[in-house]
Coordinates of C-alpha atoms in Angstrom, one line a residue:
M265 CA -1.3 -119.7 168.1
S266 CA -1.8 -115.7 166.7
R267 CA 1.5 -114.8 167.0
D268 CA 0.2 -111.2 168.1
A269 CA -2.4 -110.1 165.8
D270 CA -2.5 -106.3 167.1
N271 CA 0.4 -105.5 164.1
R272 CA -2.2 -105.0 161.7
A273 CA -2.8 -101.5 163.2
Q274 CA 0.7 -100.2 161.4
F275 CA -1.5 -101.1 158.2
H276 CA -4.2 -98.6 159.6
P277 CA -4.5 -95.4 157.6
E278 CA -4.3 -92.1 159.2
N279 CA -6.7 -90.6 157.1
H280 CA -8.8 -93.2 157.5
E281 CA -12.6 -92.5 157.1
N282 CA -14.7 -94.6 159.1
D283 CA -14.2 -95.7 162.9
H284 CA -14.2 -99.3 162.0
F285 CA -11.4 -100.7 159.4
L286 CA -12.3 -104.2 157.4
L287 CA -7.4 -104.1 156.5
T288 CA -8.2 -104.6 152.0
T289 CA -5.1 -106.2 150.0
V290 CA -5.0 -109.0 147.8
V291 CA -3.1 -112.4 147.8
G292 CA -0.2 -111.4 145.2
S293 CA -0.4 -112.5 141.3
Y294 CA -2.4 -110.6 138.4
P295 CA -2.7 -109.6 135.0
K296 CA 1.0 -108.3 133.1
P297 CA 0.5 -106.0 130.9
K298 CA 0.3 -107.1 127.1
W299 CA 3.7 -104.8 126.7
L300 CA 5.1 -107.1 129.1
N301 CA 5.1 -110.2 127.3
R302 CA 6.0 -109.1 124.6
A303 CA 9.1 -107.6 125.6
K304 CA 10.0 -110.6 127.3
D305 CA 9.7 -112.0 124.1
L306 CA 11.8 -109.9 122.1
S307 CA 13.9 -110.8 125.0
E308 CA 14.4 -114.7 123.6
D309 CA 14.9 -113.3 120.5
E310 CA 17.9 -112.9 119.0
E311 CA 17.9 -110.9 116.2
A312 CA 15.5 -108.2 118.5
R313 CA 18.4 -106.2 119.8
F314 CA 16.3 -106.5 123.2
D315 CA 18.3 -107.6 125.5
A316 CA 17.8 -108.1 129.5
D317 CA 18.3 -104.1 130.1
N318 CA 15.3 -103.5 128.2
L319 CA 13.3 -106.5 130.4
A320 CA 14.6 -105.5 133.0
E321 CA 12.9 -101.5 132.6
A322 CA 9.9 -103.6 131.0
Y323 CA 9.9 -105.1 134.4
D324 CA 10.5 -102.4 136.5
D325 CA 7.9 -100.0 134.8
A326 CA 5.3 -102.8 134.7
S327 CA 5.9 -103.5 138.7
E328 CA 5.2 -99.8 139.1
V329 CA 1.9 -99.3 137.0
I330 CA 0.8 -102.1 138.8
T331 CA 1.5 -101.4 142.6
H332 CA -0.4 -97.7 141.0
E333 CA -3.5 -99.8 140.2
H334 CA -3.7 -101.3 143.2
E335 CA -3.4 -97.5 145.2
R336 CA -5.6 -96.2 142.9
A337 CA -8.6 -99.1 143.7
G338 CA -7.7 -98.1 147.6
L339 CA -6.4 -101.2 148.6
D340 CA -4.6 -100.4 152.0
T341 CA -1.6 -102.9 151.5
V342 CA -0.5 -102.9 148.0
V343 CA 2.0 -105.7 146.3
D344 CA 3.3 -105.6 142.7
G345 CA 1.3 -108.2 140.9
E346 CA 3.9 -110.4 141.0
M347 CA 4.7 -108.8 137.6
R348 CA 8.6 -110.9 137.9
R349 CA 7.2 -114.1 138.6
N350 CA 6.3 -117.0 136.3
E351 CA 4.9 -120.0 137.7
M352 CA 4.5 -120.2 142.0
V353 CA 7.3 -123.0 142.4
E354 CA 9.8 -122.4 139.1
F355 CA 10.4 -119.2 140.4
F356 CA 12.0 -119.9 143.5
A357 CA 13.4 -123.6 142.3
H358 CA 15.0 -120.9 139.8
R359 CA 17.4 -119.2 142.9
I360 CA 17.4 -122.1 145.6
D361 CA 20.9 -124.1 145.4
G362 CA 20.4 -127.8 145.1
Y363 CA 17.9 -127.7 142.3
E364 CA 17.6 -127.9 138.7
F365 CA 15.4 -128.4 135.3
N366 CA 14.6 -131.1 133.1
G367 CA 12.0 -129.9 130.7
P368 CA 8.1 -129.4 130.5
V369 CA 5.5 -132.3 132.2
K370 CA 2.2 -132.6 131.3
V371 CA 0.1 -131.0 134.4
W372 CA -4.0 -131.5 132.3
G373 CA -4.9 -131.2 128.8
H374 CA -2.4 -129.3 127.3
N375 CA -1.0 -127.9 130.1
Y376 CA 3.1 -128.3 130.9
F377 CA 4.2 -127.3 134.1
D378 CA 8.5 -126.6 134.3
K379 CA 8.3 -128.7 137.8
P380 CA 12.3 -128.9 139.0
S381 CA 14.1 -131.6 140.8
V382 CA 15.6 -131.3 143.6
A383 CA 18.8 -133.2 143.1
S384 CA 21.4 -131.7 146.1
E385 CA 21.2 -131.0 149.2
V386 CA 18.7 -127.5 148.6
E387 CA 21.3 -123.8 150.1
Y388 CA 20.7 -120.5 150.8
D389 CA 22.7 -118.0 148.2
E390 CA 21.6 -114.9 147.3
P391 CA 18.3 -113.6 148.3
W392 CA 15.2 -114.1 146.4
L393 CA 12.6 -111.9 146.6
V394 CA 14.7 -108.3 148.1
D395 CA 15.3 -106.3 145.5
E396 CA 11.6 -107.1 144.3
F397 CA 10.0 -105.7 147.1
E398 CA 13.2 -102.5 147.4
F399 CA 12.0 -101.1 144.2
T400 CA 8.0 -101.9 144.8
R401 CA 8.7 -99.8 148.6
D402 CA 9.5 -97.3 146.5
V403 CA 7.6 -96.4 144.5
A404 CA 4.1 -97.5 146.8
S405 CA 3.1 -94.9 149.0
R406 CA 0.8 -97.3 150.6
P407 CA 2.5 -100.6 152.6
V408 CA 3.4 -103.5 150.5
K409 CA 3.4 -107.3 150.9
V410 CA 5.0 -109.9 149.6
P411 CA 3.7 -113.2 149.1
I412 CA 6.5 -116.3 149.2
T413 CA 5.5 -119.7 148.4
G414 CA 6.2 -122.2 150.9
P415 CA 8.6 -124.1 152.1
Y416 CA 5.7 -127.3 152.0
T417 CA 3.8 -126.9 148.1
L418 CA 7.5 -126.1 147.3
A419 CA 8.3 -129.6 148.2
N420 CA 5.3 -131.7 147.2
W421 CA 5.2 -129.5 144.0
S422 CA 9.1 -130.4 143.3
F423 CA 11.2 -133.8 142.4
N424 CA 12.7 -134.9 145.4
E425 CA 16.2 -137.1 144.2
A426 CA 18.1 -136.0 147.6
Y427 CA 15.9 -136.6 150.2
E428 CA 14.9 -139.5 152.1
N429 CA 11.7 -137.9 152.1
E430 CA 9.4 -135.0 151.5
E431 CA 9.7 -133.6 154.8
E432 CA 13.2 -133.7 156.0
L433 CA 12.9 -132.0 152.7
A434 CA 10.4 -129.4 153.4
Y435 CA 12.6 -128.0 156.8
D436 CA 14.4 -127.5 155.2
L437 CA 13.6 -125.6 152.9
A438 CA 11.5 -123.7 155.7
D439 CA 14.6 -122.6 157.0
L440 CA 15.9 -120.8 153.6
V441 CA 12.9 -119.2 154.1
N442 CA 12.5 -118.2 157.7
L443 CA 16.6 -116.5 155.8
E444 CA 14.6 -114.3 153.4
I445 CA 12.1 -113.0 155.5
E446 CA 15.0 -112.2 157.6
K447 CA 16.6 -110.6 155.2
L448 CA 13.3 -109.0 154.2
V449 CA 12.4 -107.7 157.3
E450 CA 15.7 -105.8 157.6
A451 CA 15.3 -104.4 154.1
G452 CA 11.7 -102.5 155.7
A453 CA 8.9 -105.6 154.9
R454 CA 6.4 -105.2 157.6
Y455 CA 3.5 -108.7 156.0
V456 CA 4.6 -111.0 154.6
Q457 CA 2.1 -113.8 153.6
I458 CA 3.1 -117.7 153.0
D459 CA 1.6 -119.3 149.8
E460 CA 0.8 -123.3 151.2
P461 CA -2.3 -124.2 148.3
A462 CA -0.4 -127.5 148.6
L463 CA -1.9 -128.2 152.1
A464 CA -5.2 -128.0 150.2
T465 CA -5.3 -131.4 148.5
T466 CA -2.9 -133.5 151.0
P467 CA -4.2 -132.1 154.6
D468 CA -3.3 -135.4 156.3
D469 CA 0.3 -133.3 156.0
H470 CA -1.3 -129.9 158.6
A471 CA 2.0 -130.9 161.0
I472 CA 4.9 -130.5 158.6
V473 CA 3.2 -127.4 157.8
G474 CA 3.0 -126.1 161.2
E475 CA 6.1 -127.2 161.8
C476 CA 7.5 -125.5 158.3
L477 CA 6.1 -122.6 160.2
E478 CA 7.9 -122.5 163.3
R479 CA 11.0 -122.9 161.5
I480 CA 9.5 -119.9 159.4
A481 CA 8.6 -117.9 162.5
D482 CA 11.3 -118.2 164.7
G483 CA 13.1 -115.1 165.6
I484 CA 11.1 -113.0 162.7
P485 CA 9.8 -109.8 165.2
D486 CA 6.5 -110.0 166.2
E487 CA 5.3 -106.3 164.9
V488 CA 6.1 -108.1 161.2
R489 CA 2.8 -110.0 160.1
I490 CA 3.3 -113.2 158.8
G491 CA -0.4 -114.6 157.0
L492 CA -1.0 -117.7 155.4
H493 CA -2.2 -118.7 152.5
V494 CA -4.6 -122.2 151.4
C495 CA -6.9 -122.6 148.8
Y496 CA -9.7 -125.0 147.8
G497 CA -9.4 -128.4 149.6
D498 CA -11.4 -128.6 152.6
Y499 CA -11.4 -127.0 155.6
S500 CA -12.2 -129.2 157.5
R501 CA -8.9 -131.0 157.4
I502 CA -7.1 -128.1 158.4
Y503 CA -9.5 -127.3 162.1
P504 CA -8.8 -126.4 164.8
E505 CA -5.4 -127.5 164.0
L506 CA -4.3 -124.7 161.9
N507 CA -5.2 -122.7 166.0
E508 CA -1.8 -123.9 166.6
F509 CA 0.6 -122.7 163.5
P510 CA 2.0 -119.6 164.7
I511 CA 1.1 -117.0 162.0
D512 CA -1.3 -113.5 162.5
E513 CA -3.2 -114.0 159.6
F514 CA -4.7 -117.2 157.4
D515 CA -6.4 -116.3 154.8
V516 CA -8.4 -118.6 152.4
E517 CA -10.8 -119.1 149.8
L518 CA -14.3 -118.9 150.8
C519 CA -16.1 -117.7 147.9
N520 CA -15.5 -119.9 144.5
G521 CA -17.4 -122.7 146.4
D522 CA -20.2 -120.3 148.4
Y523 CA -18.6 -120.0 151.5
E524 CA -20.2 -123.3 152.5
Q525 CA -16.9 -124.3 154.8
I526 CA -17.5 -120.5 156.3
D527 CA -18.7 -122.3 159.2
V528 CA -16.3 -125.0 159.9
F529 CA -13.7 -122.2 161.2
T530 CA -16.8 -121.2 163.7
E531 CA -16.3 -123.9 166.7
P532 CA -13.7 -124.0 168.8
E533 CA -12.9 -120.0 168.6
F534 CA -10.9 -118.8 165.4
E535 CA -7.8 -117.9 167.2
P536 CA -6.2 -116.5 163.8
D537 CA -7.1 -113.4 161.9
L538 CA -9.0 -114.4 159.1
A539 CA -8.4 -112.6 155.2
L540 CA -11.7 -114.1 154.1
G541 CA -11.8 -113.9 149.9
V542 CA -15.0 -112.1 149.0
V543 CA -14.8 -112.3 145.6
D544 CA -14.0 -114.9 142.6
A545 CA -10.6 -115.3 140.8
H546 CA -12.1 -118.2 138.5
T547 CA -14.7 -115.3 137.4
A548 CA -14.5 -113.3 134.7
E549 CA -17.4 -111.0 135.9
V550 CA -17.9 -108.0 138.3
E551 CA -19.7 -108.8 141.7
P552 CA -21.6 -105.8 142.4
V553 CA -21.4 -104.0 145.2
E554 CA -24.2 -105.3 147.2
E555 CA -22.7 -109.2 146.5
I556 CA -19.1 -108.9 147.8
K557 CA -21.0 -106.8 150.9
E558 CA -22.9 -109.5 151.8
N559 CA -19.3 -111.9 151.9
I560 CA -18.1 -110.4 154.1
K561 CA -20.9 -110.1 156.6
Q562 CA -20.0 -114.0 156.0
G563 CA -15.9 -113.1 157.4
L564 CA -17.9 -111.8 160.5
K565 CA -19.4 -115.2 161.7
V566 CA -15.8 -116.5 162.0
V567 CA -14.2 -112.5 163.6
P568 CA -15.6 -109.5 164.9
P569 CA -14.6 -106.9 162.5
E570 CA -10.9 -105.6 164.3
K571 CA -10.0 -109.1 163.0
L572 CA -10.7 -109.2 159.4
T573 CA -9.1 -108.4 156.5
I574 CA -10.5 -108.0 152.5
S575 CA -9.2 -110.8 149.7
P576 CA -9.9 -112.0 146.7
D577 CA -10.0 -115.6 146.5
C578 CA -6.6 -116.3 144.7
G579 CA -4.2 -114.6 143.2
L580 CA -5.9 -112.7 139.1
K581 CA -3.7 -112.9 137.0
L582 CA -5.2 -115.8 135.3
L583 CA -7.7 -112.6 134.1
P584 CA -8.5 -110.1 131.9
R585 CA -7.0 -106.9 134.2
D586 CA -10.2 -104.6 133.8
I587 CA -12.0 -107.3 135.4
A588 CA -9.8 -107.8 137.4
Y589 CA -9.2 -104.3 138.3
G590 CA -13.1 -103.6 138.2
K591 CA -12.8 -106.5 141.3
M592 CA -10.1 -104.9 143.9
E593 CA -12.1 -101.8 143.8
N594 CA -15.5 -102.8 144.4
M595 CA -13.6 -105.0 146.8
V596 CA -12.6 -101.7 148.4
T597 CA -16.3 -99.6 147.9
A598 CA -17.7 -102.6 149.3
A599 CA -15.5 -102.8 152.5
R600 CA -15.4 -99.0 153.5
E601 CA -19.7 -99.1 153.1
V602 CA -20.2 -102.9 155.2
E603 CA -17.8 -100.0 158.3
A604 CA -19.3 -97.0 157.8
E605 CA -22.5 -99.6 158.4
L606 CA -21.2 -100.9 161.6
D607 CA -19.8 -97.4 162.4
A608 CA -24.1 -96.3 162.0
G609 CA -24.6 -99.9 164.3
E610 CA -26.5 -101.0 161.4
I611 CA -25.3 -105.1 161.5
D612 CA -25.9 -106.4 163.9
L613 CA -23.0 -108.5 165.3
D614 CA -24.8 -110.9 167.1
A615 CA -26.6 -112.3 165.1
P616 CA -27.0 -114.5 162.7
V617 CA -25.5 -114.3 159.2
P618 CA -27.6 -115.9 156.5
T619 CA -26.2 -118.6 154.0
A620 CA -25.0 -118.1 150.5
D621 CA -27.7 -119.7 148.0

């Protein structure tokens, strides 16, 4: 139940070199400059005389640097790399009334997650991302995408101490996300991505996510592009149900699994636009352009070129920064070369695309 996927036209550059256009973007997170991590450490050191204003300036500088890095790589739509964010649930929980923190929880090995608790009914107080978006918008020369952690993941990855069940919590959170998007739209945002990684681990709850998305999209103008990002799961358990979601674009991780699940989305017909992961966010090596081109062609098994968006599998924040940049740069080059081959009629869209080995 795509809303209005024609809204992708607003991201088509005026001076685009090819007739075909594959929209290029990133999922969201990106490696932080080492000096930003050092600045954060200094801000927590009482003897360092590095105060909140200094840290705010460091975040601004990092956001500008990474936004321009995305533009230098050639991306059609950019993100600030989530420089001001720490963990995708914790960041929002600190900004939503009703959440509290009681200390870190061990999740695996020696890794800890500051898992929040919902202690009372969640409420919307001040905007969560508007300042972040406005800053990025002002320093960017290309359209800016805004990733938001989805209500289902915010509910599922928290302790629920206030609601009868997780479903009711997710619906209240969805209403808050709707309010936040309204504020972002007022500030000029036209591309919003809802991140729901929890759906991949509990796919039987796709109906809850569908209702959350209905609440999120309620009243949002059609010219605002709404994407849904899901990663690492058995997608056959959410397809074709996701065709009923009120989204313009479905962003999915498939490169890491060598596109073994690509055929899941071919029957019945895939309705929203497809944002396909074509570089692996979990390998610290830059894929060659030719390899990425073959990955892009996997997406043409599912949707025609005018409905295909090119993206990494997931956020790139755990990679070395030079590797992350190389992946983006090669990804854009591969997309432009595939466009040119489509223009020249060198790619037969009716021919089956070989399954990756």
